[in-house]
Amino acid sequence: MEPLTEHRPVSGPVVYGFLRLVRVSPARQDALVASLAEYCRSHELQLSGVFTDRDASAGPASAAFTGLLDVLALPDVYGVVAPAMSHLGPKAIAAERGRRIEAAGSRLLLVRKPRTAHDSVSRSGPVRRHSGTTRVLDAES
């Protein structure tokens, strides 16, 4: 009898990570890379590399982001995984980068989903609502 598909070694969709790390300790960087790897493992994705943007003054076309766009043009690349939208940069730059990722035909996958209006601050502090997905990161990165 043949084993089930889940028991066969198969490669998941190929993704690349993207991190924005400005003045971040090596331990924090390692934790963020590990969170991307765990997210990919739990979602059966193949993390093929991580691009790191370290320049706070870089605009939407930083060297790391340009490299990311280059690999997104390769065949069989599914998308980009980041810890949170903030890793694409400040809001205006993140929005532009998100559009460019989608224009490349790729998906943007976030380990931590963006907060919605009802997730904002209550009288007793921030309210964190969790969907059925396990969060890998809990602190703002």
Tab-separated table of C-alpha atoms in Angstrom:
chain	number	residue	atom	x	y	z
A	1	MET	CA	0.000	0.000	0.000
A	2	GLU	CA	1.251	3.515	-0.869
A	3	PRO	CA	1.866	5.998	1.962
A	4	LEU	CA	-0.383	9.036	2.223
A	5	THR	CA	0.745	12.184	0.401
A	6	GLU	CA	1.424	13.923	3.747
A	7	HIS	CA	4.067	11.281	4.463
A	8	ARG	CA	5.986	11.828	1.248
A	9	PRO	CA	8.784	14.403	1.080
A	10	VAL	CA	7.373	17.150	-1.139
A	11	SER	CA	8.393	20.775	-1.504
A	12	GLY	CA	5.881	23.431	-0.616
A	13	PRO	CA	5.412	26.671	-2.518
A	14	VAL	CA	8.591	28.761	-2.613
A	15	VAL	CA	8.565	31.997	-0.620
A	16	TYR	CA	11.167	34.582	0.342
A	17	GLY	CA	11.276	36.468	3.612
A	18	PHE	CA	11.636	40.205	4.026
A	19	LEU	CA	12.768	41.951	7.203
A	20	ARG	CA	13.316	45.618	7.978
A	21	LEU	CA	15.907	45.675	10.748
A	22	VAL	CA	17.166	49.090	11.767
A	23	ARG	CA	19.234	49.110	14.981
A	24	VAL	CA	18.189	45.572	15.937
A	25	SER	CA	20.232	43.224	18.095
A	26	PRO	CA	21.544	39.972	16.616
A	27	ALA	CA	19.283	38.056	19.036
A	28	ARG	CA	16.197	39.928	17.751
A	29	GLN	CA	17.232	39.274	14.151
A	30	ASP	CA	17.651	35.560	14.901
A	31	ALA	CA	14.210	35.479	16.556
A	32	LEU	CA	12.563	37.148	13.560
A	33	VAL	CA	14.220	34.788	11.079
A	34	ALA	CA	13.152	31.856	13.268
A	35	SER	CA	9.560	33.168	13.295
A	36	LEU	CA	9.544	33.278	9.485
A	37	ALA	CA	10.938	29.743	9.332
A	38	GLU	CA	8.326	28.468	11.815
A	39	TYR	CA	5.497	30.175	9.934
A	40	CYS	CA	6.680	28.579	6.697
A	41	ARG	CA	7.062	25.175	8.330
A	42	SER	CA	3.567	25.281	9.816
A	43	HIS	CA	2.031	26.451	6.519
A	44	GLU	CA	4.019	23.985	4.384
A	45	LEU	CA	5.955	26.718	2.565
A	46	GLN	CA	9.569	26.512	1.453
A	47	LEU	CA	11.508	29.539	2.766
A	48	SER	CA	14.251	29.951	0.171
A	49	GLY	CA	15.929	33.062	1.542
A	50	VAL	CA	15.464	36.206	3.612
A	51	PHE	CA	16.131	39.733	2.370
A	52	THR	CA	17.036	42.262	5.057
A	53	ASP	CA	16.612	46.023	4.722
A	54	ARG	CA	18.851	47.823	7.259
A	55	ASP	CA	18.693	51.384	5.898
A	56	ALA	CA	16.042	53.520	7.622
A	57	SER	CA	16.400	56.248	4.994
A	58	ALA	CA	15.945	53.920	2.018
A	59	GLY	CA	12.913	54.615	-0.108
A	60	PRO	CA	10.703	52.008	-1.748
A	61	ALA	CA	13.553	50.851	-4.001
A	62	SER	CA	16.191	49.808	-1.445
A	63	ALA	CA	18.824	47.270	-2.472
A	64	ALA	CA	17.155	44.542	-0.388
A	65	PHE	CA	13.717	45.204	-1.862
A	66	THR	CA	15.100	45.361	-5.404
A	67	GLY	CA	16.745	41.964	-4.798
A	68	LEU	CA	13.437	40.627	-3.526
A	69	LEU	CA	11.655	41.810	-6.674
A	70	ASP	CA	14.343	40.111	-8.775
A	71	VAL	CA	13.711	36.702	-7.182
A	72	LEU	CA	9.944	37.158	-7.441
A	73	ALA	CA	10.451	37.134	-11.215
A	74	LEU	CA	11.832	33.579	-11.034
A	75	PRO	CA	9.471	30.785	-12.046
A	76	ASP	CA	7.499	28.982	-9.328
A	77	VAL	CA	7.911	31.652	-6.624
A	78	TYR	CA	4.696	31.905	-4.608
A	79	GLY	CA	5.253	34.969	-2.497
A	80	VAL	CA	6.843	36.981	0.284
A	81	VAL	CA	6.541	36.374	4.020
A	82	ALA	CA	7.166	39.113	6.609
A	83	PRO	CA	6.538	39.289	10.363
A	84	ALA	CA	4.188	42.294	9.957
A	85	MET	CA	3.342	44.999	7.440
A	86	SER	CA	5.723	47.335	9.300
A	87	HIS	CA	8.633	45.278	7.970
A	88	LEU	CA	7.932	46.654	4.512
A	89	GLY	CA	8.663	50.137	5.878
A	90	PRO	CA	6.681	53.194	6.973
A	91	LYS	CA	3.011	53.145	5.887
A	92	ALA	CA	3.434	54.926	2.528
A	93	ILE	CA	6.490	52.867	1.560
A	94	ALA	CA	4.873	49.648	2.816
A	95	ALA	CA	1.779	50.305	0.702
A	96	GLU	CA	3.913	50.919	-2.398
A	97	ARG	CA	5.998	47.813	-1.756
A	98	GLY	CA	2.837	45.754	-1.233
A	99	ARG	CA	1.541	46.932	-4.620
A	100	ARG	CA	4.850	46.058	-6.277
A	101	ILE	CA	4.829	42.561	-4.756
A	102	GLU	CA	1.302	41.995	-6.073
A	103	ALA	CA	2.237	43.472	-9.479
A	104	ALA	CA	5.013	40.854	-9.647
A	105	GLY	CA	2.279	38.199	-9.372
A	106	SER	CA	3.224	37.205	-5.820
A	107	ARG	CA	1.332	36.993	-2.553
A	108	LEU	CA	2.266	38.901	0.593
A	109	LEU	CA	1.951	36.671	3.671
A	110	LEU	CA	2.135	38.221	7.144
A	111	VAL	CA	2.986	36.228	10.261
A	112	ARG	CA	1.004	38.756	12.300
A	113	LYS	CA	-2.131	40.068	10.637
A	114	PRO	CA	-2.811	43.825	10.618
A	115	ARG	CA	-4.913	45.119	13.503
A	116	THR	CA	-8.502	46.079	12.766
A	117	ALA	CA	-10.514	48.916	14.333
A	118	HIS	CA	-12.037	46.654	17.007
A	119	ASP	CA	-8.558	45.428	17.993
A	120	SER	CA	-7.487	48.898	19.085
A	121	VAL	CA	-7.262	50.176	22.647
A	122	SER	CA	-9.964	49.593	25.254
A	123	ARG	CA	-10.121	51.142	28.734
A	124	SER	CA	-8.040	48.321	30.158
A	125	GLY	CA	-5.410	48.405	27.416
A	126	PRO	CA	-4.946	46.836	23.980
A	127	VAL	CA	-7.363	44.095	23.045
A	128	ARG	CA	-5.818	41.251	21.098
A	129	ARG	CA	-8.235	39.128	19.139
A	130	HIS	CA	-6.886	35.932	17.700
A	131	SER	CA	-8.198	34.103	14.706
A	132	GLY	CA	-7.827	30.359	14.389
A	133	THR	CA	-4.183	30.818	13.408
A	134	THR	CA	-1.427	30.634	15.999
A	135	ARG	CA	0.592	33.826	16.302
A	136	VAL	CA	4.329	33.388	16.032
A	137	LEU	CA	5.220	36.886	17.250
A	138	ASP	CA	3.409	38.885	19.887
A	139	ALA	CA	5.537	42.015	20.376
A	140	GLU	CA	5.675	44.828	17.824
A	141	SER	CA	8.629	44.293	15.521
